[in-house]
mmCIF file of C-alpha atoms and ligand atoms in Angstrom:
data_model
loop_
_atom_site.group_PDB
_atom_site.id
_atom_site.type_symbol
_atom_site.label_atom_id
_atom_site.label_comp_id
_atom_site.label_asym_id
_atom_site.label_seq_id
_atom_site.Cartn_x
_atom_site.Cartn_y
_atom_site.Cartn_z
ATOM 1 C CA UNK D 1 130.302 -40.461 -260.326
ATOM 2 C CA UNK D 2 132.296 -42.414 -257.707
ATOM 3 C CA UNK D 3 130.741 -42.903 -254.316
ATOM 4 C CA UNK D 4 132.472 -44.009 -251.054
ATOM 5 C CA UNK D 5 129.861 -45.879 -248.799
ATOM 6 C CA UNK D 6 130.066 -46.861 -245.152
ATOM 7 C CA UNK D 7 127.890 -49.286 -243.229
ATOM 8 C CA UNK D 8 128.361 -49.668 -239.448
ATOM 9 C CA UNK D 9 124.941 -49.879 -238.014
ATOM 10 C CA UNK D 10 125.155 -53.281 -236.378
ATOM 11 C CA UNK D 11 128.178 -55.749 -236.299
ATOM 12 C CA UNK D 12 129.498 -55.427 -239.886
ATOM 13 C CA UNK D 13 132.133 -52.815 -240.692
ATOM 14 C CA UNK D 14 131.820 -52.428 -244.432
ATOM 15 C CA UNK D 15 133.274 -49.890 -246.933
ATOM 16 C CA UNK D 16 132.424 -49.782 -250.634
ATOM 17 C CA UNK D 17 133.566 -47.786 -253.685
ATOM 18 C CA UNK D 18 130.771 -48.022 -256.271
ATOM 19 C CA UNK D 19 130.162 -45.946 -259.510
ATOM 20 C CA UNK D 20 126.914 -44.964 -261.049
ATOM 21 C CA UNK D 21 127.855 -47.154 -263.994
ATOM 22 C CA UNK D 22 126.959 -50.039 -261.373
ATOM 23 C CA UNK D 23 130.580 -50.847 -261.130
ATOM 24 C CA UNK D 24 131.816 -52.060 -257.713
ATOM 25 C CA UNK D 25 135.502 -51.009 -257.583
ATOM 26 C CA UNK D 26 136.002 -52.412 -254.160
ATOM 27 C CA UNK D 27 133.770 -53.791 -251.322
ATOM 28 C CA UNK D 28 135.326 -54.747 -248.079
ATOM 29 C CA UNK D 29 133.143 -56.075 -245.180
ATOM 30 C CA UNK D 30 134.596 -57.227 -241.745
ATOM 31 C CA UNK D 31 132.186 -59.212 -239.701
ATOM 32 C CA UNK D 32 132.880 -58.794 -236.112
ATOM 33 C CA UNK D 33 133.783 -62.010 -234.288
ATOM 34 C CA UNK D 34 133.683 -60.512 -230.723
ATOM 35 C CA UNK D 35 130.124 -61.215 -230.228
ATOM 36 C CA UNK D 36 130.160 -64.852 -231.023
ATOM 37 C CA UNK D 37 130.658 -65.810 -227.374
ATOM 38 C CA UNK D 38 127.710 -63.672 -226.097
ATOM 39 C CA UNK D 39 125.182 -65.283 -228.414
ATOM 40 C CA UNK D 40 124.112 -61.785 -229.594
ATOM 41 C CA UNK D 41 125.624 -58.179 -230.623
ATOM 42 C CA UNK D 42 127.048 -56.250 -227.541
ATOM 43 C CA UNK D 43 126.683 -52.806 -228.586
ATOM 44 C CA UNK D 44 129.717 -51.328 -226.718
ATOM 45 C CA UNK D 45 132.112 -54.068 -228.271
ATOM 46 C CA UNK D 46 130.513 -53.329 -231.646
ATOM 47 C CA UNK D 47 131.283 -49.701 -231.597
ATOM 48 C CA UNK D 48 134.842 -50.188 -230.400
ATOM 49 C CA UNK D 49 135.393 -52.752 -233.098
ATOM 50 C CA UNK D 50 134.148 -50.414 -235.965
ATOM 51 C CA UNK D 51 136.418 -47.804 -234.619
ATOM 52 C CA UNK D 52 139.461 -50.176 -234.657
ATOM 53 C CA UNK D 53 138.959 -51.402 -238.151
ATOM 54 C CA UNK D 54 137.263 -48.617 -240.256
ATOM 55 C CA UNK D 55 140.290 -46.694 -241.245
ATOM 56 C CA UNK D 56 142.272 -49.747 -242.290
ATOM 57 C CA UNK D 57 139.482 -51.098 -244.499
ATOM 58 C CA UNK D 58 138.941 -47.745 -246.020
ATOM 59 C CA UNK D 59 142.674 -47.435 -247.060
ATOM 60 C CA UNK D 60 142.480 -51.079 -248.308
ATOM 61 C CA UNK D 61 139.361 -50.145 -250.292
ATOM 62 C CA UNK D 62 141.071 -47.282 -252.087
ATOM 63 C CA UNK D 63 144.263 -49.230 -252.665
ATOM 64 C CA UNK D 64 142.143 -52.288 -254.177
ATOM 65 C CA UNK D 65 140.050 -49.868 -256.291
ATOM 66 C CA UNK D 66 143.217 -48.069 -257.310
ATOM 67 C CA UNK D 67 141.360 -44.758 -256.707
ATOM 68 C CA UNK D 68 142.724 -41.718 -255.054
ATOM 69 C CA UNK D 69 140.404 -40.237 -252.541
ATOM 70 C CA UNK D 70 140.272 -37.033 -254.300
ATOM 71 C CA UNK D 71 138.539 -38.815 -257.123
ATOM 72 C CA UNK D 72 135.493 -39.750 -254.892
ATOM 73 C CA UNK D 73 132.616 -37.541 -255.732
ATOM 74 C CA UNK D 74 130.310 -38.342 -252.982
ATOM 75 C CA UNK D 75 130.442 -39.725 -249.449
ATOM 76 C CA UNK D 76 127.703 -41.527 -247.729
ATOM 77 C CA UNK D 77 127.032 -43.689 -244.694
ATOM 78 C CA UNK D 78 124.145 -45.366 -242.792
ATOM 79 C CA UNK D 79 122.707 -42.870 -240.367
ATOM 80 C CA UNK D 80 120.085 -45.239 -238.900
ATOM 81 C CA UNK D 81 118.291 -47.125 -237.698
ATOM 82 C CA UNK D 82 120.771 -49.222 -235.745
ATOM 83 C CA UNK D 83 122.960 -49.214 -232.758
ATOM 84 C CA UNK D 84 123.880 -45.635 -232.022
ATOM 85 C CA UNK D 85 127.654 -46.239 -231.178
ATOM 86 C CA UNK D 86 128.261 -47.839 -234.596
ATOM 87 C CA UNK D 87 126.186 -45.280 -236.507
ATOM 88 C CA UNK D 88 128.217 -42.510 -234.956
ATOM 89 C CA UNK D 89 131.478 -44.100 -235.746
ATOM 90 C CA UNK D 90 130.553 -44.763 -239.378
ATOM 91 C CA UNK D 91 128.753 -41.408 -240.132
ATOM 92 C CA UNK D 92 131.350 -39.180 -238.373
ATOM 93 C CA UNK D 93 134.055 -41.067 -240.413
ATOM 94 C CA UNK D 94 132.275 -40.456 -243.705
ATOM 95 C CA UNK D 95 131.387 -36.838 -242.864
ATOM 96 C CA UNK D 96 135.109 -36.229 -241.976
ATOM 97 C CA UNK D 97 136.156 -37.671 -245.239
ATOM 98 C CA UNK D 98 133.673 -35.416 -247.013
ATOM 99 C CA UNK D 99 134.759 -32.270 -245.198
ATOM 100 C CA UNK D 100 138.349 -32.988 -245.884
ATOM 101 C CA UNK D 101 137.644 -33.670 -249.552
ATOM 102 C CA UNK D 102 135.108 -30.774 -249.916
ATOM 103 C CA UNK D 103 132.551 -33.118 -251.244
ATOM 104 C CA UNK D 104 128.987 -33.833 -250.408
ATOM 105 C CA UNK D 105 127.857 -36.117 -247.614
ATOM 106 C CA UNK D 106 124.744 -38.242 -248.171
ATOM 107 C CA UNK D 107 122.946 -39.743 -245.148
ATOM 108 C CA UNK D 108 121.393 -43.099 -245.963
ATOM 109 C CA UNK D 109 118.618 -45.010 -244.251
ATOM 110 C CA UNK D 110 119.720 -48.589 -243.653
ATOM 111 C CA UNK D 111 116.125 -49.939 -244.398
ATOM 112 C CA UNK D 112 116.089 -47.975 -247.706
ATOM 113 C CA UNK D 113 119.598 -49.605 -248.559
ATOM 114 C CA UNK D 114 118.006 -52.963 -248.027
ATOM 115 C CA UNK D 115 114.841 -52.206 -249.998
ATOM 116 C CA UNK D 116 116.669 -50.559 -253.031
ATOM 117 C CA UNK D 117 119.258 -53.392 -253.096
ATOM 118 C CA UNK D 118 116.905 -55.341 -255.507
ATOM 119 C CA UNK D 119 117.013 -52.619 -258.140
ATOM 120 C CA UNK D 120 120.822 -53.070 -258.521
ATOM 121 C CA UNK D 121 120.350 -56.330 -260.681
ATOM 122 C CA UNK D 122 116.631 -56.492 -261.725
ATOM 123 C CA UNK D 123 114.495 -54.608 -263.911
ATOM 124 C CA UNK D 124 111.883 -53.823 -261.372
ATOM 125 C CA UNK D 125 108.240 -52.874 -262.348
ATOM 126 C CA UNK D 126 106.853 -50.250 -259.943
ATOM 127 C CA UNK D 127 104.759 -50.738 -257.729
ATOM 128 C CA UNK D 128 106.245 -53.948 -256.407
ATOM 129 C CA UNK D 129 106.272 -55.558 -252.842
ATOM 130 C CA UNK D 130 109.259 -55.888 -250.767
ATOM 131 C CA UNK D 131 109.592 -58.176 -247.711
ATOM 132 C CA UNK D 132 112.401 -56.790 -245.483
ATOM 133 C CA UNK D 133 113.688 -59.654 -243.452
ATOM 134 C CA UNK D 134 116.486 -58.762 -241.155
ATOM 135 C CA UNK D 135 117.719 -59.274 -237.553
ATOM 136 C CA UNK D 136 116.287 -55.973 -236.555
ATOM 137 C CA UNK D 137 113.233 -55.539 -238.779
ATOM 138 C CA UNK D 138 110.462 -57.506 -240.478
ATOM 139 C CA UNK D 139 108.268 -55.440 -242.681
ATOM 140 C CA UNK D 140 106.325 -55.475 -245.780
ATOM 141 C CA UNK D 141 106.424 -52.375 -248.048
ATOM 142 C CA UNK D 142 104.801 -51.435 -251.377
ATOM 143 C CA UNK D 143 107.457 -49.830 -253.246
ATOM 144 C CA UNK D 144 105.928 -47.043 -255.510
ATOM 145 C CA UNK D 145 109.186 -45.625 -256.712
ATOM 146 C CA UNK D 146 112.557 -44.737 -255.385
ATOM 147 C CA UNK D 147 111.719 -42.475 -252.338
ATOM 148 C CA UNK D 148 108.102 -43.508 -252.091
ATOM 149 C CA UNK D 149 107.400 -46.495 -249.934
ATOM 150 C CA UNK D 150 104.231 -47.582 -248.218
ATOM 151 C CA UNK D 151 104.493 -49.698 -245.023
ATOM 152 C CA UNK D 152 101.842 -52.452 -245.178
ATOM 153 C CA UNK D 153 102.841 -54.453 -242.087
ATOM 154 C CA UNK D 154 105.495 -55.146 -239.604
ATOM 155 C CA UNK D 155 106.452 -57.223 -236.614
ATOM 156 C CA UNK D 156 104.850 -56.405 -233.363
ATOM 157 C CA UNK D 157 107.617 -57.936 -231.316
ATOM 158 C CA UNK D 158 110.788 -59.660 -232.403
ATOM 159 C CA UNK D 159 112.202 -59.469 -235.930
ATOM 160 C CA UNK D 160 112.399 -62.777 -237.878
ATOM 161 C CA UNK D 161 116.250 -62.739 -237.859
ATOM 162 C CA UNK D 162 116.179 -62.235 -234.145
ATOM 163 C CA UNK D 163 113.858 -65.137 -233.812
ATOM 164 C CA UNK D 164 116.341 -67.281 -235.736
ATOM 165 C CA UNK D 165 119.190 -66.083 -233.551
ATOM 166 C CA UNK D 166 117.165 -66.633 -230.198
ATOM 167 C CA UNK D 167 116.221 -70.043 -231.305
ATOM 168 C CA UNK D 168 119.736 -70.800 -232.175
ATOM 169 C CA UNK D 169 120.798 -69.644 -228.814
ATOM 170 C CA UNK D 170 118.447 -71.937 -227.066
ATOM 171 C CA UNK D 171 119.928 -74.821 -229.166
ATOM 172 C CA UNK D 172 123.397 -73.642 -228.041
ATOM 173 C CA UNK D 173 124.353 -72.690 -231.678
ATOM 174 C CA UNK D 174 126.712 -69.821 -232.282
ATOM 175 C CA UNK D 175 125.707 -66.211 -233.486
ATOM 176 C CA UNK D 176 124.211 -65.466 -235.994
ATOM 177 C CA UNK D 177 122.020 -68.418 -235.830
ATOM 178 C CA UNK D 178 120.263 -68.219 -239.225
ATOM 179 C CA UNK D 179 122.795 -69.961 -241.312
ATOM 180 C CA UNK D 180 123.189 -72.764 -238.678
ATOM 181 C CA UNK D 181 119.634 -73.389 -238.298
ATOM 182 C CA UNK D 182 119.234 -73.664 -242.156
ATOM 183 C CA UNK D 183 121.964 -76.264 -242.246
ATOM 184 C CA UNK D 184 120.591 -78.362 -239.218
ATOM 185 C CA UNK D 185 117.063 -78.101 -240.804
ATOM 186 C CA UNK D 186 118.283 -80.055 -243.887
ATOM 187 C CA UNK D 187 118.784 -83.240 -241.722
ATOM 188 C CA UNK D 188 115.450 -82.623 -239.653
ATOM 189 C CA UNK D 189 111.810 -83.669 -239.823
ATOM 190 C CA UNK D 190 109.897 -80.270 -240.419
ATOM 191 C CA UNK D 191 106.649 -81.924 -239.034
ATOM 192 C CA UNK D 192 108.273 -83.146 -235.810
ATOM 193 C CA UNK D 193 106.986 -80.149 -233.689
ATOM 194 C CA UNK D 194 103.691 -78.205 -234.107
ATOM 195 C CA UNK D 195 104.585 -74.596 -233.370
ATOM 196 C CA UNK D 196 102.168 -71.534 -233.247
ATOM 197 C CA UNK D 197 101.295 -69.487 -236.264
ATOM 198 C CA UNK D 198 100.451 -66.201 -234.838
ATOM 199 C CA UNK D 199 98.325 -63.339 -236.280
ATOM 200 C CA UNK D 200 96.833 -65.642 -238.835
ATOM 201 C CA UNK D 201 93.346 -64.550 -238.401
ATOM 202 C CA UNK D 202 91.721 -61.878 -240.374
ATOM 203 C CA UNK D 203 94.422 -61.951 -243.037
ATOM 204 C CA UNK D 204 96.646 -59.742 -240.840
ATOM 205 C CA UNK D 205 99.761 -58.181 -242.445
ATOM 206 C CA UNK D 206 101.627 -57.881 -239.215
ATOM 207 C CA UNK D 207 104.076 -60.380 -237.773
ATOM 208 C CA UNK D 208 104.669 -61.690 -234.385
ATOM 209 C CA UNK D 209 107.559 -64.165 -233.562
ATOM 210 C CA UNK D 210 108.011 -64.045 -229.762
ATOM 211 C CA UNK D 211 105.303 -66.758 -229.080
ATOM 212 C CA UNK D 212 107.236 -69.204 -231.364
ATOM 213 C CA UNK D 213 110.543 -68.683 -229.481
ATOM 214 C CA UNK D 214 108.623 -69.209 -226.107
ATOM 215 C CA UNK D 215 107.018 -72.351 -227.567
ATOM 216 C CA UNK D 216 110.515 -73.698 -228.566
ATOM 217 C CA UNK D 217 111.918 -72.703 -225.167
ATOM 218 C CA UNK D 218 109.301 -74.879 -223.427
ATOM 219 C CA UNK D 219 109.999 -77.900 -225.819
ATOM 220 C CA UNK D 220 113.632 -77.527 -225.033
ATOM 221 C CA UNK D 221 113.122 -77.269 -221.398
ATOM 222 C CA UNK D 222 111.062 -80.458 -221.335
ATOM 223 C CA UNK D 223 113.505 -82.454 -223.547
ATOM 224 C CA UNK D 224 115.815 -84.669 -221.379
ATOM 225 C CA UNK D 225 118.059 -85.778 -224.315
ATOM 226 C CA UNK D 226 119.121 -82.869 -226.524
ATOM 227 C CA UNK D 227 120.888 -84.932 -229.223
ATOM 228 C CA UNK D 228 121.723 -84.025 -232.915
ATOM 229 C CA UNK D 229 118.288 -85.549 -234.155
ATOM 230 C CA UNK D 230 116.267 -83.301 -231.563
ATOM 231 C CA UNK D 231 118.133 -80.144 -232.703
ATOM 232 C CA UNK D 232 117.754 -80.949 -236.423
ATOM 233 C CA UNK D 233 114.004 -81.609 -235.735
ATOM 234 C CA UNK D 234 113.412 -78.391 -233.959
ATOM 235 C CA UNK D 235 115.451 -76.405 -236.632
ATOM 236 C CA UNK D 236 113.378 -77.950 -239.337
ATOM 237 C CA UNK D 237 110.173 -77.328 -237.631
ATOM 238 C CA UNK D 238 111.120 -73.790 -236.684
ATOM 239 C CA UNK D 239 112.178 -73.050 -240.379
ATOM 240 C CA UNK D 240 109.102 -74.547 -241.780
ATOM 241 C CA UNK D 241 106.917 -72.433 -239.607
ATOM 242 C CA UNK D 242 108.678 -69.200 -240.429
ATOM 243 C CA UNK D 243 108.426 -70.140 -244.181
ATOM 244 C CA UNK D 244 104.710 -70.906 -243.762
ATOM 245 C CA UNK D 245 104.154 -67.506 -242.149
ATOM 246 C CA UNK D 246 106.027 -65.760 -244.917
ATOM 247 C CA UNK D 247 103.961 -67.588 -247.559
ATOM 248 C CA UNK D 248 100.745 -66.682 -245.977
ATOM 249 C CA UNK D 249 101.769 -62.944 -245.665
ATOM 250 C CA UNK D 250 102.558 -63.158 -249.448
ATOM 251 C CA UNK D 251 99.108 -64.233 -250.076
ATOM 252 C CA UNK D 252 97.499 -61.780 -247.661
ATOM 253 C CA UNK D 253 99.486 -58.995 -249.167
ATOM 254 C CA UNK D 254 98.350 -60.004 -252.730
ATOM 255 C CA UNK D 255 94.755 -60.196 -251.552
ATOM 256 C CA UNK D 256 94.989 -56.860 -249.879
ATOM 257 C CA UNK D 257 96.378 -55.107 -252.974
ATOM 258 C CA UNK D 258 93.973 -56.822 -255.327
ATOM 259 C CA UNK D 259 91.006 -55.355 -253.241
ATOM 260 C CA UNK D 260 92.422 -51.874 -253.669
ATOM 261 C CA UNK D 261 92.932 -52.630 -257.447
ATOM 262 C CA UNK D 262 96.810 -52.284 -256.959
ATOM 263 C CA UNK D 263 98.402 -54.562 -259.704
ATOM 264 C CA UNK D 264 101.823 -55.923 -258.965
ATOM 265 C CA UNK D 265 103.977 -58.666 -260.638
ATOM 266 C CA UNK D 266 107.009 -58.711 -258.528
ATOM 267 C CA UNK D 267 107.856 -59.598 -254.811
ATOM 268 C CA UNK D 268 111.252 -58.795 -253.454
ATOM 269 C CA UNK D 269 112.877 -60.516 -250.462
ATOM 270 C CA UNK D 270 115.694 -58.480 -248.829
ATOM 271 C CA UNK D 271 117.821 -58.591 -245.807
ATOM 272 C CA UNK D 272 119.875 -61.443 -244.063
ATOM 273 C CA UNK D 273 117.065 -63.906 -243.677
ATOM 274 C CA UNK D 274 116.320 -63.772 -247.393
ATOM 275 C CA UNK D 275 119.658 -65.617 -247.820
ATOM 276 C CA UNK D 276 117.665 -68.796 -246.469
ATOM 277 C CA UNK D 277 117.296 -71.041 -249.475
ATOM 278 C CA UNK D 278 114.370 -72.963 -247.967
ATOM 279 C CA UNK D 279 112.402 -69.790 -247.434
ATOM 280 C CA UNK D 280 113.210 -68.550 -250.762
ATOM 281 C CA UNK D 281 112.200 -71.650 -252.643
ATOM 282 C CA UNK D 282 108.809 -71.681 -250.618
ATOM 283 C CA UNK D 283 108.242 -67.918 -251.354
ATOM 284 C CA UNK D 284 109.136 -68.502 -255.103
ATOM 285 C CA UNK D 285 106.622 -71.236 -255.519
ATOM 286 C CA UNK D 286 103.689 -69.485 -253.879
ATOM 287 C CA UNK D 287 104.494 -66.241 -255.892
ATOM 288 C CA UNK D 288 104.638 -68.031 -259.182
ATOM 289 C CA UNK D 289 101.339 -69.707 -258.296
ATOM 290 C CA UNK D 290 99.880 -66.298 -258.086
ATOM 291 C CA UNK D 291 101.540 -64.904 -261.351
ATOM 292 C CA UNK D 292 104.284 -63.004 -259.447
ATOM 293 C CA UNK D 293 108.036 -63.385 -259.724
ATOM 294 C CA UNK D 294 110.320 -63.292 -256.793
ATOM 295 C CA UNK D 295 113.224 -60.746 -257.195
ATOM 296 C CA UNK D 296 116.308 -60.762 -255.110
ATOM 297 C CA UNK D 297 119.403 -58.650 -254.831
ATOM 298 C CA UNK D 298 122.836 -60.047 -255.409
ATOM 299 C CA UNK D 299 123.845 -62.337 -252.668
ATOM 300 C CA UNK D 300 126.526 -59.888 -251.367
ATOM 301 C CA UNK D 301 123.728 -57.259 -250.812
ATOM 302 C CA UNK D 302 121.491 -59.539 -248.644
ATOM 303 C CA UNK D 303 123.370 -59.274 -245.286
ATOM 304 C CA UNK D 304 124.468 -56.054 -244.066
ATOM 305 C CA UNK D 305 126.916 -54.358 -246.484
ATOM 306 C CA UNK D 306 127.915 -51.009 -247.822
ATOM 307 C CA UNK D 307 127.358 -51.789 -251.480
ATOM 308 C CA UNK D 308 123.646 -51.402 -251.074
ATOM 309 C CA UNK D 309 124.284 -48.135 -249.039
ATOM 310 C CA UNK D 310 126.319 -46.686 -251.938
ATOM 311 C CA UNK D 311 123.755 -47.924 -254.559
ATOM 312 C CA UNK D 312 120.750 -46.354 -252.545
ATOM 313 C CA UNK D 313 122.947 -43.081 -252.373
ATOM 314 C CA UNK D 314 123.477 -43.081 -256.220
ATOM 315 C CA UNK D 315 119.832 -43.400 -256.813
ATOM 316 C CA UNK D 316 118.849 -40.930 -254.513
ATOM 317 C CA UNK D 317 121.375 -38.547 -255.308
ATOM 318 C CA UNK D 318 120.532 -38.631 -259.014
ATOM 319 C CA UNK D 319 116.904 -37.768 -258.141
ATOM 320 C CA UNK D 320 117.336 -34.743 -255.937
ATOM 321 C CA UNK D 321 121.077 -34.229 -255.232
ATOM 322 C CA UNK D 322 120.343 -34.086 -251.487
ATOM 323 C CA UNK D 323 123.531 -33.751 -249.312
ATOM 324 C CA UNK D 324 123.396 -32.893 -245.492
ATOM 325 C CA UNK D 325 126.537 -32.855 -243.345
ATOM 326 C CA UNK D 326 124.676 -31.937 -240.274
ATOM 327 C CA UNK D 327 122.156 -34.817 -240.390
ATOM 328 C CA UNK D 328 122.451 -36.666 -236.915
ATOM 329 C CA UNK D 329 122.584 -40.454 -236.646
ATOM 330 C CA UNK D 330 119.385 -41.770 -235.470
ATOM 331 C CA UNK D 331 119.063 -45.313 -233.908
ATOM 332 C CA UNK D 332 115.286 -45.200 -234.543
ATOM 333 C CA UNK D 333 115.102 -43.677 -237.875
ATOM 334 C CA UNK D 334 112.139 -44.955 -239.972
ATOM 335 C CA UNK D 335 111.309 -44.921 -243.651
ATOM 336 C CA UNK D 336 108.750 -42.104 -242.883
ATOM 337 C CA UNK D 337 111.454 -39.855 -241.815
ATOM 338 C CA UNK D 338 112.920 -40.362 -245.188
ATOM 339 C CA UNK D 339 116.101 -38.703 -246.132
HETATM 340 O O1 KG4 M 401 120.164 -58.006 -242.817
HETATM 341 P P1 KG4 M 401 121.057 -58.319 -241.756
HETATM 342 O O2 KG4 M 401 122.446 -58.788 -242.122
HETATM 343 O O3 KG4 M 401 121.223 -57.415 -240.629
HETATM 344 C C1 KG4 M 401 120.143 -56.597 -240.140
HETATM 345 O O4 KG4 M 401 119.882 -55.655 -240.738
HETATM 346 O O5 KG4 M 401 119.713 -56.938 -239.063
HETATM 347 O O6 KG4 M 401 120.131 -59.660 -241.060
HETATM 348 C C2 KG4 M 401 120.977 -60.345 -240.056
HETATM 349 C C3 KG4 M 401 119.988 -61.576 -239.692
HETATM 350 C C4 KG4 M 401 120.529 -62.374 -238.465
HETATM 351 O O7 KG4 M 401 119.522 -62.433 -237.535
HETATM 352 C C5 KG4 M 401 120.888 -63.810 -239.107
HETATM 353 O O8 KG4 M 401 120.604 -64.820 -238.247
HETATM 354 C C6 KG4 M 401 119.806 -63.817 -240.342
HETATM 355 O O9 KG4 M 401 119.914 -62.501 -240.780
HETATM 356 N N1 KG4 M 401 120.331 -64.935 -241.224
HETATM 357 C C7 KG4 M 401 119.709 -65.766 -241.648
HETATM 358 C C8 KG4 M 401 120.317 -66.565 -242.654
HETATM 359 N N2 KG4 M 401 121.504 -65.912 -242.971
HETATM 360 C C9 KG4 M 401 121.503 -64.761 -242.087
HETATM 361 N N3 KG4 M 401 118.310 -66.307 -241.197
HETATM 362 C C10 KG4 M 401 118.048 -67.577 -241.714
HETATM 363 N N4 KG4 M 401 118.611 -68.265 -242.739
HETATM 364 C C11 KG4 M 401 119.800 -67.849 -243.201
HETATM 365 N N5 KG4 M 401 120.654 -68.484 -244.047
HETATM 366 ZN ZN1 ZN M 402 120.412 -54.733 -242.320
#
């Protein structure tokens, strides 16, 4: 079975041809540069950029894979959540290819794409926990099986990646801020600034990041000399705080499940922020201390990509052969509206 997958929910235009044999025949992702000077994604620019490039990278993906479009069995695309302009470009494009080829079209939930990415390269043991750490979402799920996800907690304000990006902007770094903060933090003192640790009381499974961003804003406004040392110290203190929050949420989640007699042995980190090596190492240590292993998707499935969308499509289609050409892109799609 060959799947042609499209991802355009934010600022990555990505196309993948993937088989149910787990072979990735081609995977092309174009990361839009147009947003760099604005310090964040500009939705109108994003949809235009998707429109300009999608046909070209799709042709290139077919050439690279040496596959004729008639040999594709299923077309799929992200149908939400995300920026509506981008979702419309990608889903209309993939639906048109499906109609033209007289093949099924499978709508995919972007969050489910991230969640199922871990099953591509790991032998998962259901149920397991997944921390979804992206630029738009921060959620904890209990994954009971493909198609059965229980939301245990989520952010009440900013997403964790958004916090990285906003702090990076305050420090005049370019977008996306996560990788640069991680780099600067290597040279900084992680105890230089004491930052808030919100929702720590009552072992709460929800997150809140906006107060940390405000605290950093106040520190930056007061600072007269914004030199390299100051930037590295802020980056290190911020990253340490985020990592401490994730560590404590891991402990709270394990405690929550233990009280309900739900046994788990694996914790998965998915999404762009999971690419952060410092956070990964800390999460790994605390999980091992509690007899759980950390499982991760392949690196190329962490930040937004179409390979995870194609892989989610394969798993879901094999279960219920669901196809729906009339599914409307929904910028606020949640896991509860599962496809
Ligand atoms: O999963 P993703 O590519 O897109 C969404 O679905 O939102 O996540 C993007 C986010 C951005 O906020 C980016 O700054 C963050 O992931 N990110 C990182 C790192 N690499 C990407 N955050 C922290 N450390 C990193 N190394
Ligand atoms: Zn994403």
